[in-house]
Short mmCIF file of C-alpha atoms and ligand atoms in Angstrom, two decimals:
data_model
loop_
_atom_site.label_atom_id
_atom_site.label_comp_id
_atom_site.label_asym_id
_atom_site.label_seq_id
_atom_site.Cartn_x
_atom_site.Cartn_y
_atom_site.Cartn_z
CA UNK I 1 -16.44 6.35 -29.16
CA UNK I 2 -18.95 5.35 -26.48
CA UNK I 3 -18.85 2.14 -23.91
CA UNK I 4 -21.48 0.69 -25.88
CA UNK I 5 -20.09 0.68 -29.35
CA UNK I 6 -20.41 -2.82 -30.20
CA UNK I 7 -17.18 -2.61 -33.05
CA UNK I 8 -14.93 -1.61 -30.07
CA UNK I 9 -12.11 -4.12 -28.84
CA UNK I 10 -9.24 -3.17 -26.32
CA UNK I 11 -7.37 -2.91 -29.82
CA UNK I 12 -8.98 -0.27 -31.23
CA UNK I 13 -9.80 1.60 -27.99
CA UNK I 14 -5.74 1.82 -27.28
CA UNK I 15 -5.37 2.94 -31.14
CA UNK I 16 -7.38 5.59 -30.59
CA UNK I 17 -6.05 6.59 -27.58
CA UNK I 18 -2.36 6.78 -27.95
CA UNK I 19 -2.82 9.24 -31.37
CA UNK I 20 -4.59 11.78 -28.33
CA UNK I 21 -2.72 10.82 -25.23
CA UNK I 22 0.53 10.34 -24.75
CA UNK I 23 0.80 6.34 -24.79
CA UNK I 24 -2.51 6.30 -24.83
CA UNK I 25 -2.54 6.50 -21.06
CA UNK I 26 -3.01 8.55 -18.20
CA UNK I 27 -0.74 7.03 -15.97
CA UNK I 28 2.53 5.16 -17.48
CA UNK I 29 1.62 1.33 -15.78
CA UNK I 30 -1.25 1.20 -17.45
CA UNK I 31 0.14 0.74 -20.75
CA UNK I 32 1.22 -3.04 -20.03
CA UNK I 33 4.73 -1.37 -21.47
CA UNK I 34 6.84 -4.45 -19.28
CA UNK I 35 4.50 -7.21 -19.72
CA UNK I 36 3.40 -6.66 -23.30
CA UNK I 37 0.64 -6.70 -25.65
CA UNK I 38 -2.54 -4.24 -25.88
CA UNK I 39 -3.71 -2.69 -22.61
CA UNK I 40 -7.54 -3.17 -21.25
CA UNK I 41 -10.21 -0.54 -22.17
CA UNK I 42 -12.05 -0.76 -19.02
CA UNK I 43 -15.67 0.50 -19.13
CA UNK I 44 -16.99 -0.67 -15.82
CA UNK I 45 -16.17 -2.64 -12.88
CA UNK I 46 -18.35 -4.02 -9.53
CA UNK I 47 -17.28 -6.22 -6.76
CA UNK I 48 -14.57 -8.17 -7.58
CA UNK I 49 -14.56 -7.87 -11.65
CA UNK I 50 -13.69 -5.69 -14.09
CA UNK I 51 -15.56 -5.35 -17.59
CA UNK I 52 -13.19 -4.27 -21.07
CA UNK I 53 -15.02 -2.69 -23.19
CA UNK I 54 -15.80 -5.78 -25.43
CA UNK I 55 -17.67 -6.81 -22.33
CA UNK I 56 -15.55 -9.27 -21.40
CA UNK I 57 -15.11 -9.79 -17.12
CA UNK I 58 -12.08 -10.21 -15.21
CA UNK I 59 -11.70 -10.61 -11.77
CA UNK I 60 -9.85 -8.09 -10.68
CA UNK I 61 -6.57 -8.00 -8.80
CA UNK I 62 -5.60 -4.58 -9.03
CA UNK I 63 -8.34 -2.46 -6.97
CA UNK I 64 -7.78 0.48 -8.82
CA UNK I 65 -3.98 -0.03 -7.34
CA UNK I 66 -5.49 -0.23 -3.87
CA UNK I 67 -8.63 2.09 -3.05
CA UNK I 68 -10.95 -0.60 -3.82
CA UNK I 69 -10.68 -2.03 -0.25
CA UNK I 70 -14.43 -2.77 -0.04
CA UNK I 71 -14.28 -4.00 -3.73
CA UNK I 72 -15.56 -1.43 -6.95
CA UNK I 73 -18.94 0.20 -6.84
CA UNK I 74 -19.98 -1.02 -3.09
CA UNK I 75 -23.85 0.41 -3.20
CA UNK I 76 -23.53 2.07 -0.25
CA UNK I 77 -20.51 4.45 -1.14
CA UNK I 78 -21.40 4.87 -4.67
CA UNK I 79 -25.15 6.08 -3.05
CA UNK I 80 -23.09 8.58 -0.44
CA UNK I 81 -21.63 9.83 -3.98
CA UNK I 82 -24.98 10.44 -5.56
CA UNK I 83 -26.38 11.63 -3.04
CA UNK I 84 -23.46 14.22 -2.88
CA UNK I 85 -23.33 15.37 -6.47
CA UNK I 86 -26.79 16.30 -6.15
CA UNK I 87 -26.27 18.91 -3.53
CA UNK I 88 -23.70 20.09 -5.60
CA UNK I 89 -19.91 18.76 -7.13
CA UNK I 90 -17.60 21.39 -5.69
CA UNK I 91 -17.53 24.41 -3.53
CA UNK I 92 -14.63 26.04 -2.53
CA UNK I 93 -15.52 26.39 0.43
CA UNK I 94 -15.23 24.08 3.83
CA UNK I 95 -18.03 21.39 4.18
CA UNK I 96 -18.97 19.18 7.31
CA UNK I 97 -17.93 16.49 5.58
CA UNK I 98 -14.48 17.49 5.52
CA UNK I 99 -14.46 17.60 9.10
CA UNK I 100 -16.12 14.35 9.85
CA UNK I 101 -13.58 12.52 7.53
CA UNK I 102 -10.82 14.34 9.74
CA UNK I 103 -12.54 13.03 12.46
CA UNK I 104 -12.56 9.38 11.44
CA UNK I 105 -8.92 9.21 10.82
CA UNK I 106 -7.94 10.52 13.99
CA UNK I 107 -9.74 8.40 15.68
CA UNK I 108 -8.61 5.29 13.67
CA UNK I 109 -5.13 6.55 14.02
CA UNK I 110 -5.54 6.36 18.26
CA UNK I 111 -3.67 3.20 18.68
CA UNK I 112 -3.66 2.04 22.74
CA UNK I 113 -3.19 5.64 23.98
CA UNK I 114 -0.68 6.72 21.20
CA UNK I 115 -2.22 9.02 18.99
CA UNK I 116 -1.08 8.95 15.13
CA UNK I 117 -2.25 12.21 13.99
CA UNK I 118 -3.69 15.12 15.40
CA UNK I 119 -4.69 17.14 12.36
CA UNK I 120 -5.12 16.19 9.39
CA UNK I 121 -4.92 18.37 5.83
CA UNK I 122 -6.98 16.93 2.76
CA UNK I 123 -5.35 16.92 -0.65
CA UNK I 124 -6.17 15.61 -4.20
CA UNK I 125 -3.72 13.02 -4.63
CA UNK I 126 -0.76 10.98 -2.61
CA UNK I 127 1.61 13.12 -4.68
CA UNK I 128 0.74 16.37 -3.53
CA UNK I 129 0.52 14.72 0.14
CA UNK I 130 4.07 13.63 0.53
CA UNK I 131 5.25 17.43 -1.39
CA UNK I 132 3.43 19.04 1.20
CA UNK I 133 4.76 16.84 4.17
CA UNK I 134 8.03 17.38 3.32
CA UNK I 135 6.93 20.91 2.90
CA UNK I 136 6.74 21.06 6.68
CA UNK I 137 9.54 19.03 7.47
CA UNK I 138 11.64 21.78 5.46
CA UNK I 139 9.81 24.39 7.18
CA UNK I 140 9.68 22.72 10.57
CA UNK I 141 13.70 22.26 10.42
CA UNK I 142 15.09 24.72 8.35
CA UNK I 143 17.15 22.23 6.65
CA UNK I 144 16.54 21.17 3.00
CA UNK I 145 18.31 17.17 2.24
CA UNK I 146 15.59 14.29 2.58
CA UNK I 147 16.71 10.82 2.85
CA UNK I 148 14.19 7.88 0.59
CA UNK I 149 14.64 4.77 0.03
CA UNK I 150 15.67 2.71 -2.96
CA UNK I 151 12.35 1.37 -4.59
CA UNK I 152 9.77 3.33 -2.53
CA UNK I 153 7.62 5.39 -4.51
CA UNK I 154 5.95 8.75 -2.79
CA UNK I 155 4.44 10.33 -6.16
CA UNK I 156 5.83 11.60 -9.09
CA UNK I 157 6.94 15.19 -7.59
CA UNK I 158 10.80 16.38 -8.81
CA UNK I 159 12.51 15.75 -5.05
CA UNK I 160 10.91 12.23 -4.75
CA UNK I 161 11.56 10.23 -7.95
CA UNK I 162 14.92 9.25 -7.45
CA UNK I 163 14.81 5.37 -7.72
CA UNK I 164 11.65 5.24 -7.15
CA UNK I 165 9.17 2.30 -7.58
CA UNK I 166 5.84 1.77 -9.05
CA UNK I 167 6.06 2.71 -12.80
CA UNK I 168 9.58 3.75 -12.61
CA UNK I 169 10.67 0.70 -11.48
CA UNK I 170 8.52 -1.23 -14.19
CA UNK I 171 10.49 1.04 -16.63
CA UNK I 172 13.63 0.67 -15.28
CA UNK I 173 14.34 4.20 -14.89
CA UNK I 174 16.56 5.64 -12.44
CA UNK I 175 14.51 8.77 -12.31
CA UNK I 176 13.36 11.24 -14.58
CA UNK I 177 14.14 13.71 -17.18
CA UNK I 178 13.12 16.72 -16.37
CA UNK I 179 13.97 17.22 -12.54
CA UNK I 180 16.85 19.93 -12.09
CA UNK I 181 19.84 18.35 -10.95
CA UNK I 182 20.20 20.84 -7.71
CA UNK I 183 16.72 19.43 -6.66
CA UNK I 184 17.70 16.03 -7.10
CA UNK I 185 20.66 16.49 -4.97
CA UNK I 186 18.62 17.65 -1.87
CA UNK I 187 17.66 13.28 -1.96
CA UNK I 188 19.77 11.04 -0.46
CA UNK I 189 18.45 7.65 -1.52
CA UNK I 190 19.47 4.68 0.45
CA UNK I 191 19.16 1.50 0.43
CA UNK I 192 16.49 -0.40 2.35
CA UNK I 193 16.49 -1.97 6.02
CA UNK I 194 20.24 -1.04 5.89
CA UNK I 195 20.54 1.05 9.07
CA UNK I 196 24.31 1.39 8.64
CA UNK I 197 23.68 3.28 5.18
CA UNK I 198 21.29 5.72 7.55
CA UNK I 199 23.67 6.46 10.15
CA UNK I 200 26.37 6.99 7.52
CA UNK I 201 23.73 9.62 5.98
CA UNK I 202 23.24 12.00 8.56
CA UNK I 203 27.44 11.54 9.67
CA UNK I 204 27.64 12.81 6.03
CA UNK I 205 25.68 15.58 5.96
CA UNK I 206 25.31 17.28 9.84
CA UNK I 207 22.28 19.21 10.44
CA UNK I 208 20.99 18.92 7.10
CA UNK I 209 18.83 16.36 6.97
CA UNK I 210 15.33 17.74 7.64
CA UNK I 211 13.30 13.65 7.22
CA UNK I 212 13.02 10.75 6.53
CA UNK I 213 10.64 9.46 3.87
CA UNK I 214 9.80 6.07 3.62
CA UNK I 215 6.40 3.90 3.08
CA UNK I 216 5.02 2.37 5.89
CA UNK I 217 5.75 -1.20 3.92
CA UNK I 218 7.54 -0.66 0.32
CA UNK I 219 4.88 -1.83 -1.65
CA UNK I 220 5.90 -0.30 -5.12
CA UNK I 221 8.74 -2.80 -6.15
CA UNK I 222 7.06 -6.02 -4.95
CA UNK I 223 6.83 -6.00 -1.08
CA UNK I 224 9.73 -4.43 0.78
CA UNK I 225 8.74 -4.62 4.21
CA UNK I 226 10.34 -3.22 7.26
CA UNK I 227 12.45 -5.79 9.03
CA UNK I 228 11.66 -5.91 12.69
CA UNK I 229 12.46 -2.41 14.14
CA UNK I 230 13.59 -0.88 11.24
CA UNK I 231 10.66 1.83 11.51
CA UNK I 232 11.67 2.27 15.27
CA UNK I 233 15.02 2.70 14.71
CA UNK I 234 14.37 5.29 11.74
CA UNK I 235 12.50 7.36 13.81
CA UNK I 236 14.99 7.08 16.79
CA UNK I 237 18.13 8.15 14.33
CA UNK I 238 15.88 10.84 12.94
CA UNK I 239 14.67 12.41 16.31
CA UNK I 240 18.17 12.04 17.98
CA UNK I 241 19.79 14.11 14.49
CA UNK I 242 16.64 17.18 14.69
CA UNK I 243 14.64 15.05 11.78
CA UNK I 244 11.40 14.11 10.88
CA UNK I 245 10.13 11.02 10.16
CA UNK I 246 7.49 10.43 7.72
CA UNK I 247 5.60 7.65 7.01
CA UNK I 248 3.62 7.43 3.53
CA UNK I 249 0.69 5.38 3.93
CA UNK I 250 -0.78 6.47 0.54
CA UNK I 251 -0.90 2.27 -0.22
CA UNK I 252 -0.88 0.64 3.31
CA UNK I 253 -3.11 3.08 4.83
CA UNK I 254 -6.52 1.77 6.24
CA UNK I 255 -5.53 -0.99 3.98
CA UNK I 256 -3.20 -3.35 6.06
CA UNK I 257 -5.29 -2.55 9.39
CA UNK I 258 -7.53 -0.10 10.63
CA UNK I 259 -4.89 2.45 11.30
CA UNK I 260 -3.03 1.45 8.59
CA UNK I 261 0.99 0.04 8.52
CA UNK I 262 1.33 1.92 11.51
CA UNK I 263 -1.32 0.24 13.27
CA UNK I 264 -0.52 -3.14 12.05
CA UNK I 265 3.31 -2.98 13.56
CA UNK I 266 1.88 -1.39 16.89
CA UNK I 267 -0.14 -4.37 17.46
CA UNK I 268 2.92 -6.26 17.02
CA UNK I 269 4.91 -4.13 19.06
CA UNK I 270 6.43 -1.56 17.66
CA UNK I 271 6.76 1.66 20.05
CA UNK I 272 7.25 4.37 17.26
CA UNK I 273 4.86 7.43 16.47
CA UNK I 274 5.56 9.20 12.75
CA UNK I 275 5.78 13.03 12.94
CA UNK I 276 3.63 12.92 9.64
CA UNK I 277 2.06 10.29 7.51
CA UNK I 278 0.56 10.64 4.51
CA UNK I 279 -2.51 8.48 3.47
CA UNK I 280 -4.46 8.02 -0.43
CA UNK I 281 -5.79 5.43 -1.88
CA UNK I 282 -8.61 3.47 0.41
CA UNK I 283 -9.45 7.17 2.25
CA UNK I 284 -10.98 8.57 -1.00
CA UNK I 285 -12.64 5.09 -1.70
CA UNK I 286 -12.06 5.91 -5.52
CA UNK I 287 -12.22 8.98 -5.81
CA UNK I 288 -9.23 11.50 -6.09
CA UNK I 289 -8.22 12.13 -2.31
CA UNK I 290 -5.31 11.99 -0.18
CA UNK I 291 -4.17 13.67 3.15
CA UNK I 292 -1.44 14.60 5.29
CA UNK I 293 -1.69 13.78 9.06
CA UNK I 294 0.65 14.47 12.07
CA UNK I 295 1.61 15.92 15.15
CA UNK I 296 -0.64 19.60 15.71
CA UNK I 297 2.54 21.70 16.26
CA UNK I 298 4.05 20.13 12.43
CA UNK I 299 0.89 20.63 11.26
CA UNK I 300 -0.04 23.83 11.69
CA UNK I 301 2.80 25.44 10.43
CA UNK I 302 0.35 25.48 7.56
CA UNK I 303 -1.07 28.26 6.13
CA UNK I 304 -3.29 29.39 7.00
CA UNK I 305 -1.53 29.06 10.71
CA UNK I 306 2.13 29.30 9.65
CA UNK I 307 4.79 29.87 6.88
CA UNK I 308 4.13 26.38 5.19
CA UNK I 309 2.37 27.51 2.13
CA UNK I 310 -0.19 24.41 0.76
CA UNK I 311 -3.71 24.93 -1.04
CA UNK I 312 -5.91 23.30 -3.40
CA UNK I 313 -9.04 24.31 -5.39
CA UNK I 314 -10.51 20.70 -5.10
CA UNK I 315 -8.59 19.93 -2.03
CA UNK I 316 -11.53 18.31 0.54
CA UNK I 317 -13.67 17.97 -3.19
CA UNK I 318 -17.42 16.68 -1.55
CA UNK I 319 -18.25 14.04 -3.81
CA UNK I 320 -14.50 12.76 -3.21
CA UNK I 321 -15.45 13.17 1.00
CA UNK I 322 -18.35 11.73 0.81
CA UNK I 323 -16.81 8.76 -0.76
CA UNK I 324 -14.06 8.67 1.68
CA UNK I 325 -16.00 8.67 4.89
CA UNK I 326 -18.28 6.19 3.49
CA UNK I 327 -15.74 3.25 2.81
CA UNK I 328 -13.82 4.20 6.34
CA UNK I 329 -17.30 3.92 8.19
CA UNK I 330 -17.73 0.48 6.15
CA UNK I 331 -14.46 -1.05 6.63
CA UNK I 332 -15.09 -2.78 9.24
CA UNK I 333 -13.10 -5.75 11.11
CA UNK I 334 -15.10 -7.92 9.54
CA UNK I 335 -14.28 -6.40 6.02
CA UNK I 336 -10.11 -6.74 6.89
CA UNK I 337 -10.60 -10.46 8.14
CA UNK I 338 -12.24 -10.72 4.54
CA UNK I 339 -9.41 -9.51 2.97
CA UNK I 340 -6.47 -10.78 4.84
CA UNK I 341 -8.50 -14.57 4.19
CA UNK I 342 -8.86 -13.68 0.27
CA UNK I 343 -4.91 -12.40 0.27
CA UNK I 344 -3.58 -15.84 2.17
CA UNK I 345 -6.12 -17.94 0.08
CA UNK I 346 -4.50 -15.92 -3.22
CA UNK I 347 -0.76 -16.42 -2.19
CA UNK I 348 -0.75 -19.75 -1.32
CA UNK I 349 -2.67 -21.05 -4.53
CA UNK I 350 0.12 -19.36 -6.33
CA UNK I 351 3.11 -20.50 -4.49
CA UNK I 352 1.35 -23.80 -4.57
CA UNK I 353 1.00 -23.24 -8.57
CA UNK I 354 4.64 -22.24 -9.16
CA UNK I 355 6.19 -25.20 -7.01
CA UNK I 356 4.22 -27.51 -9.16
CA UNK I 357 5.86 -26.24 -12.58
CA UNK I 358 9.26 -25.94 -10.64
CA UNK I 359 9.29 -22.12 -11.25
CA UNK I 360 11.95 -20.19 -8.89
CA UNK I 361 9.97 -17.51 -6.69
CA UNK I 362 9.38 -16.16 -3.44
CA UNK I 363 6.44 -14.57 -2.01
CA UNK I 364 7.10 -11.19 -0.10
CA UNK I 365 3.95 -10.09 2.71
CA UNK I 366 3.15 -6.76 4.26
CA UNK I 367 0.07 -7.61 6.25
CA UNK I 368 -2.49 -8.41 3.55
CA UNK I 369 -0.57 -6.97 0.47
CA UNK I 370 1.85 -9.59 -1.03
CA UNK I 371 3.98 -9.94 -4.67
CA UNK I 372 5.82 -12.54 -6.37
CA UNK I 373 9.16 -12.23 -7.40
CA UNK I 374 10.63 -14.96 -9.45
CA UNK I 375 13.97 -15.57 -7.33
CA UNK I 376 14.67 -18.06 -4.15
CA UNK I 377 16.09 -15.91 -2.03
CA UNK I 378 13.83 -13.18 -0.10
CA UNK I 379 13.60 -10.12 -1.44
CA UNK I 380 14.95 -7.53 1.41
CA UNK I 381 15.74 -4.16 -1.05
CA UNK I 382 15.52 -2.98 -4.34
CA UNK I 383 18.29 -4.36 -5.62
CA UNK I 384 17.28 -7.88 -4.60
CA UNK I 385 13.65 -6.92 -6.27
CA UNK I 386 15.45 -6.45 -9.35
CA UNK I 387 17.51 -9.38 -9.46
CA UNK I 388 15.02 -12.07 -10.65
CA UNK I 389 13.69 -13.74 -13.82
CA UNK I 390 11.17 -10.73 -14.33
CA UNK I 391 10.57 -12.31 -17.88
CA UNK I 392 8.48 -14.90 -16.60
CA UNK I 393 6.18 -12.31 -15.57
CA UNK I 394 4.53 -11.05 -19.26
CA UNK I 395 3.81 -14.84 -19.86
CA UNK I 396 2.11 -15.59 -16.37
CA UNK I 397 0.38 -12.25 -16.74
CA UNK I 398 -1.02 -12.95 -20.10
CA UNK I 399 -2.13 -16.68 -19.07
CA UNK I 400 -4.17 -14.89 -16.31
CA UNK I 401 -5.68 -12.70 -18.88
CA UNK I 402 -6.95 -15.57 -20.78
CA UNK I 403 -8.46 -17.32 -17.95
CA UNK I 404 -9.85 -14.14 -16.86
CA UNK I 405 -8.20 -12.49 -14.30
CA UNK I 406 -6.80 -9.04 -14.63
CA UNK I 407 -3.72 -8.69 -12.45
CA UNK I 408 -1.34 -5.30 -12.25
CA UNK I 409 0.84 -5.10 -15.59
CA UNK I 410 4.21 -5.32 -13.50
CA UNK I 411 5.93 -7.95 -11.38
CA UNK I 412 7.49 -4.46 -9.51
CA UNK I 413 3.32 -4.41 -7.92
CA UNK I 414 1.64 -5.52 -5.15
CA UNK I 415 -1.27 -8.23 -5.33
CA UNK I 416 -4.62 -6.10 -4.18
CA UNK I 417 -7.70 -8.08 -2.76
CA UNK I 418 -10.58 -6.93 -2.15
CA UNK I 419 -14.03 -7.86 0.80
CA UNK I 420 -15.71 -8.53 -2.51
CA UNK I 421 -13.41 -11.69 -3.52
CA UNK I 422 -15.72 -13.93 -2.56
CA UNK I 423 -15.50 -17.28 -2.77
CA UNK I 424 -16.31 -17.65 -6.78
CA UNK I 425 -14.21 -14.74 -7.59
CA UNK I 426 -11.09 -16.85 -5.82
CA UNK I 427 -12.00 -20.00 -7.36
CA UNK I 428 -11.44 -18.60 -10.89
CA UNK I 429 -8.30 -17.23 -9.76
CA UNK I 430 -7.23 -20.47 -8.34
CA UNK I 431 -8.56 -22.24 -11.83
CA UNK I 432 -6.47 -19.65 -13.75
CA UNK I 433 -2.90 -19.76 -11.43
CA UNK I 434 -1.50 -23.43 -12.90
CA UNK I 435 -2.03 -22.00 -16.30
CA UNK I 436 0.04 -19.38 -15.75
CA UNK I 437 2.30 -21.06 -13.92
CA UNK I 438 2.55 -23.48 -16.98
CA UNK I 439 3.53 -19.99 -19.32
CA UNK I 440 5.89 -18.83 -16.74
CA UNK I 441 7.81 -22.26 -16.72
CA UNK I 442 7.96 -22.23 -20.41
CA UNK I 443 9.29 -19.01 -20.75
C1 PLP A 1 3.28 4.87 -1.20
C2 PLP A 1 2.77 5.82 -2.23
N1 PLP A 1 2.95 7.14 -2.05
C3 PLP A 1 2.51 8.05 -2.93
C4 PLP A 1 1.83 7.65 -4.08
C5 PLP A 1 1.35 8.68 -5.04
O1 PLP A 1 -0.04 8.74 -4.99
P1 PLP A 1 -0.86 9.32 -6.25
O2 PLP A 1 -0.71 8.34 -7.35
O3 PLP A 1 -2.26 9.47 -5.74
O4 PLP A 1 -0.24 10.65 -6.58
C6 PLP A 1 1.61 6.29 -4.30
C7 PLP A 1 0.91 5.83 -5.51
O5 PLP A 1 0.91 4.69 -5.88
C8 PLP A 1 2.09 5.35 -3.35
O6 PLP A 1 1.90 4.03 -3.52
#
């Protein structure tokens, strides 16, 4: 089975697939499992657009679920990549590029004289980076309960799936099978931007608690964003009980702002500093990397420092580096104004589209990242997330299809632009909204 095998739809590709891989996918979203039908075979993608493997182009509203800041394949990154691999694809070993990378996120993280990491730890993936920060908090506190919140998603590790988002949420799981009930009782999951539930939390369980995990913007069950001074107040409660606060930037980081969520509520006031965040997606620019950032006494309780053990044979992987520093040197302000224009552009063509067929929904925003739900009423937690007319979503999904734009498989995601949505890519996703606002009405 190659790209180029003319006989190949997304029909046969998934066939072929699922008798080798479990669903035929390597991550469980991808299998279109709550919106129906047969998945995409993607073979390439540049810019804005995705190609299947029949050769057929979407534009693309997924971003690889959010590196894709600078849109797929930008020439110059893909270039750093090459020119990477050819001095070699791993090493085991540290690299200057490693270092610079470091460098560039510590210095995007200093916001007006407040300084959002001081070291920073390279990892594979945004799961092993919120493991490992909790790692430290353990180790920093001596304490082993960690509070999440309903509908966040930090990664598929056992302590963190507990009504999670992302694909758990688009399966309607309330965790997973598989994760020893004595580890799943070290999270206490509450509910979100309910700071009752957190005081209540740490009256229940004195000197426990050892953090609190929570994205910088929920951004895995539709937008749950932080009501004003939630994030201040979390890491208040958690400094005045002995506990860290984390903030997992895996999907807002250097995505929402320079310096991520964090940045984007400093510049609108916010006071707070995170002990650690964690950060994937946009800061491997595609390729498999992630990191975990914070304050130099926290972090160096790693080993090779302190008793935190953490380690990874591709951890700080060159190609992966090179990739990373490439798209943080490129994103530019220019390159956010693109993509906070492309996002408002996006979200009010499809409000527009849905108040035209009288469908029922509401729009929720985290800086540039937005999602429909299809309910009036705002969407402040997880429960409200899951209280809507989700089945209008397989029908508007698969009207967007057809008229050739590829958004993610699950109402439960965020809406990902891109600085490559240029103006034709938004004009077909303009032309292709009242159809699909049309299929949700019907439904
Ligand atoms: C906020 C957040 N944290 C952690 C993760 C896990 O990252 P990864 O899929 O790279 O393991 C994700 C992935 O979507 C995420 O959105």
């Amino acid at each position: 089975m190659s790209a180029t095998d003319s006989a190949l739809t997304n029909e046969t590709a998934a066939a072929r697939a699922r008798a080798v891989i479990p669903g035929g996918v390597n991550s469980p979203v991808r299998a279109f499992g709550s919106v129906g039908g047969t998945p995409l075979s993607i073979v390439s993608a540049h810019g804005a657009t995705v190609t299947d493997v029949t050769g057929r182009e979407y534009v693309d509203l997924v971003a690889s679920w959010g590196p894709a800041l600078l849109g797929h394949a930008h020439p110059r990154v893909v270039d750093a990549v090459q020119r990477a691999a050819a001095r070699g694809l791993s090493f085991g070993a540290s690299t200057p590029g490693e270092t610079e990378l470091a460098e560039l996120v510590v210095e995007r993280l200093a916001v007006d004289g407040a300084r959002g990491i001081e070291r920073l730890r390279l990892v594979s993936t945004g799961t092993e980076a919120t493991m490992t920060a909790i790692r430290i908090a353990r180790g920093a506190t001596g304490r082993d309960v960690i509070i999440k919140f309903a509908g966040h998603y930090h990664g598929h590790s056992d302590g963190l799936l507990a009504e999670s988002g992302s694909g758990v949420a688009t399966l309607g799981l309330p965790g997973s099978a598989g994760v020893p009930a004595p580890i799943a009782g070290l999270t206490l999951v509450l509910p979100y931007n309910d700071r009752a539930a957190v005081r209540d939390a740490f009256a229940a369980h004195p000197g426990r608690i050892a953090a609190i995990i929570a994205e910088g913007a929920g951004a895995n069950a539709g937008i749950l964003a932080p009501e004003d001074g939630f994030n201040d107040f979390l890491v208040e409660t958690a400094h005045r009980e002995g506990a860290l606060f984390i903030l997992d930037e895996v999907l807002t980081g250097f995505r929402v702002d320079p310096a991520g969520w964090w940045g984007h509520e400093r510049a609108r006031g916010a006071g707070y500093v995170p002990d650690l965040l964690t950060f994937g997606k946009v800061i491997g620019g595609g390729m498999p990397l992630a990191g975990i950032g914070g304050r130099a006494d926290f972090m160096e309780l790693l080993a090779p420092l302190g008793p935190v053990y953490q380690a990874g044979t591709l951890s700080g992987n060159p190609l992966a580096v090179a990739a990373g520093v490439e798209t943080l040197r490129l994103a530019d302000a220019g390159v956010y104004a693109a993509v906070d224009a492309a996002s408002a552009r996006v979200a009010s063509a499809l409000t527009a589209a849905l108040a035209a067929e009288g469908v029922a929904h509401t729009l929720s925003f985290a800086g540039n990242l937005f999602s429909v739900a299809f309910r009036e009423a705002p969407v402040r937690d997880y429960d409200d997330a899951k209280d809507q007319e989700a089945w209008r979503y397989g029908p508007f999904f698969h009207a967007m299809l057809a008229h050739g734009v590829s958004l993610p498989p699950s109402v439960f995601e965020a809406w990902f632009l891109t600085a490559a949505h240029d103006d034709d890519a938004l004009t077909r996703i303009e032309e292709a909204l009242p159809h699909a606002a049309r299929a949700a009405a019907a439904a």
